[in-house]
C-alpha cells in the first residue's frame, strides 16, 4: 500500500520561508520511474502544481513560482522536502504531495495517490 | 482564472448519466492524450479517477469514463449515485514544466 503524508508548520508569517515534508511509504524514489509532486489549493479554489522530484534527481518547477521554490529528497528517510520563500497571505492554501509513476511520458502528468494535505495559513 | 475551463456545476438524479467538460487549447488537451480527472470531497485529498484520457485506475468504478475530442475532454458518470456528489477537476499534460488544471465542477446528485 502506498501512502504519503505532509508535515510542517500550519502558520507562517509574511516574508518567512515555508518548509514542508512529504513522508511516503510503499515505493522508493530510488526506483526508476518514480516521482513525487507538490501541489497547493487555496480555500475554495483550484489545484495548482508546484514542483516535481524524480528518481534520477530531475526536478521540475512551475515557472510562475520557480524563483521561490526548492524541492529536494532525503532518500534515507523516504521524504521529499519543499521550500517556498517569501510567503505572503495569498499563499494561504492546503498543500498536497502525491506520487507520480511515469508511464508513457515524463510529467508532470497524473498523480496517485495523494497525501491528506496540510493547511498552511500565512498571517502575522 | 484556471488554465482549463470547466462548468462550475452540474447536477443529475440518481441513476442518470452526466458529463463534465474540460476545455483547453492546442497546447495541452488538443495535442496530448494525457488528460486526467480527479474526484475531491470537501476537506479531503483529490482521488485519481481517470488518466490518459480514458483509463481507470484499479478500484475505480466502471461507471466513470473519459473521452476527448479536439481541445475538449469529458468525464461521464453513468448510473449516478449519491456518493458521486463531489468536486471534479481535470488536468492535462502540457510539457515538462507545467500542469494546467481546470477550475473544478461541483456535481450535485439531486
mmCIF file of C-alpha atoms in Angstrom:
data_model
loop_
_atom_site.group_PDB
_atom_site.id
_atom_site.type_symbol
_atom_site.label_atom_id
_atom_site.label_comp_id
_atom_site.label_asym_id
_atom_site.label_seq_id
_atom_site.Cartn_x
_atom_site.Cartn_y
_atom_site.Cartn_z
ATOM 1 C CA UNK A 1 0.000 0.000 0.000
ATOM 2 C CA UNK A 2 1.328 3.395 -0.988
ATOM 3 C CA UNK A 3 0.811 6.288 1.409
ATOM 4 C CA UNK A 4 2.025 9.861 1.600
ATOM 5 C CA UNK A 5 1.693 12.398 4.392
ATOM 6 C CA UNK A 6 2.548 16.068 4.533
ATOM 7 C CA UNK A 7 4.003 17.720 7.622
ATOM 8 C CA UNK A 8 5.224 21.152 8.576
ATOM 9 C CA UNK A 9 4.042 24.407 10.126
ATOM 10 C CA UNK A 10 0.391 25.344 9.822
ATOM 11 C CA UNK A 11 1.034 29.029 10.441
ATOM 12 C CA UNK A 12 3.817 31.139 8.978
ATOM 13 C CA UNK A 13 4.388 34.876 8.988
ATOM 14 C CA UNK A 14 4.670 37.017 5.864
ATOM 15 C CA UNK A 15 8.180 37.017 4.358
ATOM 16 C CA UNK A 16 9.091 33.766 6.119
ATOM 17 C CA UNK A 17 10.181 30.598 4.358
ATOM 18 C CA UNK A 18 7.848 27.610 4.426
ATOM 19 C CA UNK A 19 9.376 24.143 4.657
ATOM 20 C CA UNK A 20 7.104 21.150 4.117
ATOM 21 C CA UNK A 21 7.999 17.472 4.264
ATOM 22 C CA UNK A 22 6.311 14.663 2.374
ATOM 23 C CA UNK A 23 6.891 11.310 4.058
ATOM 24 C CA UNK A 24 5.973 8.331 1.928
ATOM 25 C CA UNK A 25 5.931 4.553 2.059
ATOM 26 C CA UNK A 26 5.200 1.725 -0.345
ATOM 27 C CA UNK A 27 7.559 2.890 -3.058
ATOM 28 C CA UNK A 28 11.124 4.097 -3.376
ATOM 29 C CA UNK A 29 12.442 7.228 -5.050
ATOM 30 C CA UNK A 30 15.488 5.167 -5.934
ATOM 31 C CA UNK A 31 13.376 3.091 -8.333
ATOM 32 C CA UNK A 32 13.302 4.062 -11.985
ATOM 33 C CA UNK A 33 10.120 5.839 -12.996
ATOM 34 C CA UNK A 34 9.123 7.126 -9.583
ATOM 35 C CA UNK A 35 8.396 10.738 -8.754
ATOM 36 C CA UNK A 36 6.755 12.933 -6.129
ATOM 37 C CA UNK A 37 4.924 16.141 -6.823
ATOM 38 C CA UNK A 38 3.753 19.043 -4.673
ATOM 39 C CA UNK A 39 0.527 20.969 -5.166
ATOM 40 C CA UNK A 40 -1.449 23.660 -3.410
ATOM 41 C CA UNK A 41 -5.109 24.573 -3.279
ATOM 42 C CA UNK A 42 -6.297 27.896 -1.831
ATOM 43 C CA UNK A 43 -9.595 27.595 0.050
ATOM 44 C CA UNK A 44 -12.433 27.041 -2.404
ATOM 45 C CA UNK A 45 -10.154 27.269 -5.431
ATOM 46 C CA UNK A 46 -8.477 25.042 -7.969
ATOM 47 C CA UNK A 47 -5.409 22.893 -7.639
ATOM 48 C CA UNK A 48 -2.038 24.293 -8.690
ATOM 49 C CA UNK A 49 1.003 22.158 -9.451
ATOM 50 C CA UNK A 50 4.181 23.426 -7.792
ATOM 51 C CA UNK A 51 7.109 21.086 -8.364
ATOM 52 C CA UNK A 52 8.239 17.517 -9.057
ATOM 53 C CA UNK A 53 11.170 15.389 -7.950
ATOM 54 C CA UNK A 54 12.113 12.243 -9.891
ATOM 55 C CA UNK A 55 14.140 9.131 -9.071
ATOM 56 C CA UNK A 56 17.080 10.373 -11.156
ATOM 57 C CA UNK A 57 17.216 13.684 -9.230
ATOM 58 C CA UNK A 58 15.486 15.502 -12.080
ATOM 59 C CA UNK A 59 13.414 18.403 -10.776
ATOM 60 C CA UNK A 60 10.603 20.349 -12.422
ATOM 61 C CA UNK A 61 9.124 23.640 -11.235
ATOM 62 C CA UNK A 62 6.083 25.738 -12.028
ATOM 63 C CA UNK A 63 7.668 28.657 -13.914
ATOM 64 C CA UNK A 64 5.488 31.236 -12.163
ATOM 65 C CA UNK A 65 6.859 30.154 -8.763
ATOM 66 C CA UNK A 66 10.260 28.757 -9.681
ATOM 67 C CA UNK A 67 12.239 31.573 -8.082
ATOM 68 C CA UNK A 68 10.628 30.828 -4.714
ATOM 69 C CA UNK A 69 10.648 27.021 -4.733
ATOM 70 C CA UNK A 70 13.189 24.338 -3.939
ATOM 71 C CA UNK A 71 12.361 20.638 -3.978
ATOM 72 C CA UNK A 72 14.740 18.004 -2.647
ATOM 73 C CA UNK A 73 14.768 14.463 -1.309
ATOM 74 C CA UNK A 74 16.081 12.635 1.702
ATOM 75 C CA UNK A 75 16.390 9.078 0.452
ATOM 76 C CA UNK A 76 17.401 7.685 3.795
ATOM 77 C CA UNK A 77 14.088 8.800 5.249
ATOM 78 C CA UNK A 78 11.811 8.356 2.202
ATOM 79 C CA UNK A 79 10.979 12.035 2.257
ATOM 80 C CA UNK A 80 10.666 14.867 -0.244
ATOM 81 C CA UNK A 81 11.019 18.416 1.038
ATOM 82 C CA UNK A 82 9.545 21.567 -0.484
ATOM 83 C CA UNK A 83 10.739 25.034 0.444
ATOM 84 C CA UNK A 84 8.843 28.175 -0.539
ATOM 85 C CA UNK A 85 10.395 31.523 0.259
ATOM 86 C CA UNK A 86 8.898 34.941 0.900
ATOM 87 C CA UNK A 87 5.471 33.709 1.944
ATOM 88 C CA UNK A 88 2.521 36.060 1.590
ATOM 89 C CA UNK A 89 -1.129 35.947 2.609
ATOM 90 C CA UNK A 90 -2.083 34.950 -0.942
ATOM 91 C CA UNK A 91 -0.068 31.758 -0.413
ATOM 92 C CA UNK A 92 -2.538 30.535 2.216
ATOM 93 C CA UNK A 93 -3.588 27.122 0.953
ATOM 94 C CA UNK A 94 -3.767 23.401 1.565
ATOM 95 C CA UNK A 95 -0.559 21.822 0.322
ATOM 96 C CA UNK A 96 -0.562 18.264 -1.021
ATOM 97 C CA UNK A 97 2.102 15.835 -2.123
ATOM 98 C CA UNK A 98 1.378 12.937 -4.457
ATOM 99 C CA UNK A 99 3.130 10.106 -6.243
ATOM 100 C CA UNK A 100 3.747 10.139 -9.962
ATOM 101 C CA UNK A 101 4.604 6.859 -11.627
ATOM 102 C CA UNK A 102 5.947 7.567 -15.097
ATOM 103 C CA UNK A 103 4.186 5.539 -17.760
ATOM 104 C CA UNK A 104 4.295 6.857 -21.306
ATOM 105 C CA UNK A 105 5.821 10.243 -20.673
ATOM 106 C CA UNK A 106 7.761 12.112 -18.019
ATOM 107 C CA UNK A 107 5.466 14.593 -16.359
ATOM 108 C CA UNK A 108 4.148 16.335 -14.589
ATOM 109 C CA UNK A 109 1.214 14.180 -15.693
ATOM 110 C CA UNK A 110 -1.095 12.220 -13.410
ATOM 111 C CA UNK A 111 -0.698 11.537 -9.702
ATOM 112 C CA UNK A 112 -1.919 8.717 -7.494
ATOM 113 C CA UNK A 113 -2.276 8.541 -4.569
ATOM 114 C CA UNK A 114 -2.275 11.861 -2.738
ATOM 115 C CA UNK A 115 -1.477 12.750 0.829
ATOM 116 C CA UNK A 116 -4.162 14.074 3.150
ATOM 117 C CA UNK A 117 -2.912 17.641 2.786
ATOM 118 C CA UNK A 118 -1.818 20.299 5.257
ATOM 119 C CA UNK A 119 -3.453 23.705 5.556
ATOM 120 C CA UNK A 120 -0.874 26.466 5.782
ATOM 121 C CA UNK A 121 -2.051 29.916 6.824
ATOM 122 C CA UNK A 122 0.107 32.961 6.216
ATOM 123 C CA UNK A 123 -0.620 35.665 8.742
ATOM 124 C CA UNK A 124 1.224 37.998 11.043
ATOM 125 C CA UNK B 1 -8.769 32.082 -13.765
ATOM 126 C CA UNK B 2 -7.782 28.461 -14.412
ATOM 127 C CA UNK B 3 -5.889 27.161 -17.415
ATOM 128 C CA UNK B 4 -8.591 24.640 -18.352
ATOM 129 C CA UNK B 5 -12.272 25.558 -18.431
ATOM 130 C CA UNK B 6 -14.895 23.502 -16.637
ATOM 131 C CA UNK B 7 -18.532 24.286 -15.831
ATOM 132 C CA UNK B 8 -18.892 25.458 -12.254
ATOM 133 C CA UNK B 9 -21.651 22.994 -11.523
ATOM 134 C CA UNK B 10 -23.645 20.128 -12.956
ATOM 135 C CA UNK B 11 -26.444 18.113 -11.455
ATOM 136 C CA UNK B 12 -28.331 14.916 -12.043
ATOM 137 C CA UNK B 13 -30.696 12.474 -10.426
ATOM 138 C CA UNK B 14 -29.744 9.046 -9.132
ATOM 139 C CA UNK B 15 -29.467 6.584 -11.971
ATOM 140 C CA UNK B 16 -28.968 9.242 -14.625
ATOM 141 C CA UNK B 17 -25.780 9.996 -16.563
ATOM 142 C CA UNK B 18 -23.950 13.296 -16.544
ATOM 143 C CA UNK B 19 -20.992 14.641 -18.480
ATOM 144 C CA UNK B 20 -18.467 17.215 -17.308
ATOM 145 C CA UNK B 21 -16.485 19.045 -19.961
ATOM 146 C CA UNK B 22 -12.947 20.355 -19.749
ATOM 147 C CA UNK B 23 -11.795 22.723 -22.463
ATOM 148 C CA UNK B 24 -8.157 23.505 -23.098
ATOM 149 C CA UNK B 25 -6.078 24.503 -26.086
ATOM 150 C CA UNK B 26 -3.905 23.034 -28.787
ATOM 151 C CA UNK B 27 -1.010 23.296 -26.338
ATOM 152 C CA UNK B 28 -2.490 20.788 -23.922
ATOM 153 C CA UNK B 29 -5.637 18.727 -24.462
ATOM 154 C CA UNK B 30 -5.577 19.233 -28.204
ATOM 155 C CA UNK B 31 -2.097 17.774 -28.599
ATOM 156 C CA UNK B 32 -1.653 15.216 -25.852
ATOM 157 C CA UNK B 33 -3.699 12.154 -24.905
ATOM 158 C CA UNK B 34 -2.828 12.630 -21.247
ATOM 159 C CA UNK B 35 -5.933 14.060 -19.639
ATOM 160 C CA UNK B 36 -6.684 13.075 -16.072
ATOM 161 C CA UNK B 37 -9.669 13.573 -13.792
ATOM 162 C CA UNK B 38 -9.795 13.802 -10.008
ATOM 163 C CA UNK B 39 -12.641 13.495 -7.534
ATOM 164 C CA UNK B 40 -12.475 15.550 -4.359
ATOM 165 C CA UNK B 41 -14.813 15.536 -1.384
ATOM 166 C CA UNK B 42 -14.873 18.616 0.869
ATOM 167 C CA UNK B 43 -11.845 18.702 3.115
ATOM 168 C CA UNK B 44 -10.361 15.604 1.507
ATOM 169 C CA UNK B 45 -7.489 14.911 -0.867
ATOM 170 C CA UNK B 46 -8.040 14.501 -4.608
ATOM 171 C CA UNK B 47 -8.513 10.952 -5.882
ATOM 172 C CA UNK B 48 -7.470 9.928 -9.385
ATOM 173 C CA UNK B 49 -10.472 8.675 -11.365
ATOM 174 C CA UNK B 50 -9.260 8.747 -14.987
ATOM 175 C CA UNK B 51 -5.820 9.055 -16.588
ATOM 176 C CA UNK B 52 -4.543 9.057 -20.168
ATOM 177 C CA UNK B 53 -7.981 10.332 -21.299
ATOM 178 C CA UNK B 54 -9.913 7.125 -20.720
ATOM 179 C CA UNK B 55 -8.061 4.730 -18.421
ATOM 180 C CA UNK B 56 -9.353 3.857 -14.963
ATOM 181 C CA UNK B 57 -7.056 3.088 -12.046
ATOM 182 C CA UNK B 58 -7.674 -0.166 -10.263
ATOM 183 C CA UNK B 59 -10.623 0.146 -7.908
ATOM 184 C CA UNK B 60 -12.419 2.954 -9.743
ATOM 185 C CA UNK B 61 -15.950 2.073 -10.784
ATOM 186 C CA UNK B 62 -16.586 1.464 -14.491
ATOM 187 C CA UNK B 63 -19.430 3.981 -14.183
ATOM 188 C CA UNK B 64 -16.696 6.577 -14.715
ATOM 189 C CA UNK B 65 -15.412 7.045 -18.246
ATOM 190 C CA UNK B 66 -13.372 9.625 -20.109
ATOM 191 C CA UNK B 67 -13.112 10.827 -23.679
ATOM 192 C CA UNK B 68 -11.616 13.604 -25.751
ATOM 193 C CA UNK B 69 -12.434 15.484 -28.919
ATOM 194 C CA UNK B 70 -10.218 18.254 -30.178
ATOM 195 C CA UNK B 71 -9.382 20.628 -27.350
ATOM 196 C CA UNK B 72 -12.145 19.335 -25.069
ATOM 197 C CA UNK B 73 -12.096 16.358 -22.730
ATOM 198 C CA UNK B 74 -15.112 14.902 -20.997
ATOM 199 C CA UNK B 75 -15.834 12.868 -17.901
ATOM 200 C CA UNK B 76 -19.038 10.846 -17.950
ATOM 201 C CA UNK B 77 -20.563 9.302 -14.873
ATOM 202 C CA UNK B 78 -23.327 6.812 -15.558
ATOM 203 C CA UNK B 79 -25.810 5.409 -13.080
ATOM 204 C CA UNK B 80 -25.349 8.380 -10.754
ATOM 205 C CA UNK B 81 -25.181 7.576 -7.078
ATOM 206 C CA UNK B 82 -25.407 9.900 -4.104
ATOM 207 C CA UNK B 83 -21.785 9.076 -3.245
ATOM 208 C CA UNK B 84 -20.717 10.649 -6.549
ATOM 209 C CA UNK B 85 -21.589 14.103 -5.205
ATOM 210 C CA UNK B 86 -18.213 15.846 -5.064
ATOM 211 C CA UNK B 87 -15.968 18.263 -6.922
ATOM 212 C CA UNK B 88 -14.242 17.058 -10.073
ATOM 213 C CA UNK B 89 -11.058 18.552 -11.500
ATOM 214 C CA UNK B 90 -9.429 17.889 -14.851
ATOM 215 C CA UNK B 91 -5.776 18.324 -15.780
ATOM 216 C CA UNK B 92 -3.681 17.751 -18.867
ATOM 217 C CA UNK B 93 -0.063 17.143 -19.689
ATOM 218 C CA UNK B 94 1.248 20.251 -21.407
ATOM 219 C CA UNK B 95 5.012 19.950 -21.325
ATOM 220 C CA UNK B 96 7.729 19.339 -18.799
ATOM 221 C CA UNK B 97 7.242 22.455 -16.674
ATOM 222 C CA UNK B 98 3.516 22.954 -16.493
ATOM 223 C CA UNK B 99 0.384 21.078 -15.495
ATOM 224 C CA UNK B 100 -2.811 23.027 -16.094
ATOM 225 C CA UNK B 101 -5.869 22.240 -14.027
ATOM 226 C CA UNK B 102 -9.495 23.078 -14.517
ATOM 227 C CA UNK B 103 -11.305 25.248 -12.019
ATOM 228 C CA UNK B 104 -13.375 22.327 -10.818
ATOM 229 C CA UNK B 105 -17.004 21.266 -11.232
ATOM 230 C CA UNK B 106 -19.345 20.671 -8.346
ATOM 231 C CA UNK B 107 -21.563 17.686 -9.015
ATOM 232 C CA UNK B 108 -24.856 17.663 -7.180
ATOM 233 C CA UNK B 109 -26.918 14.487 -7.096
ATOM 234 C CA UNK B 110 -30.488 15.616 -6.621
#
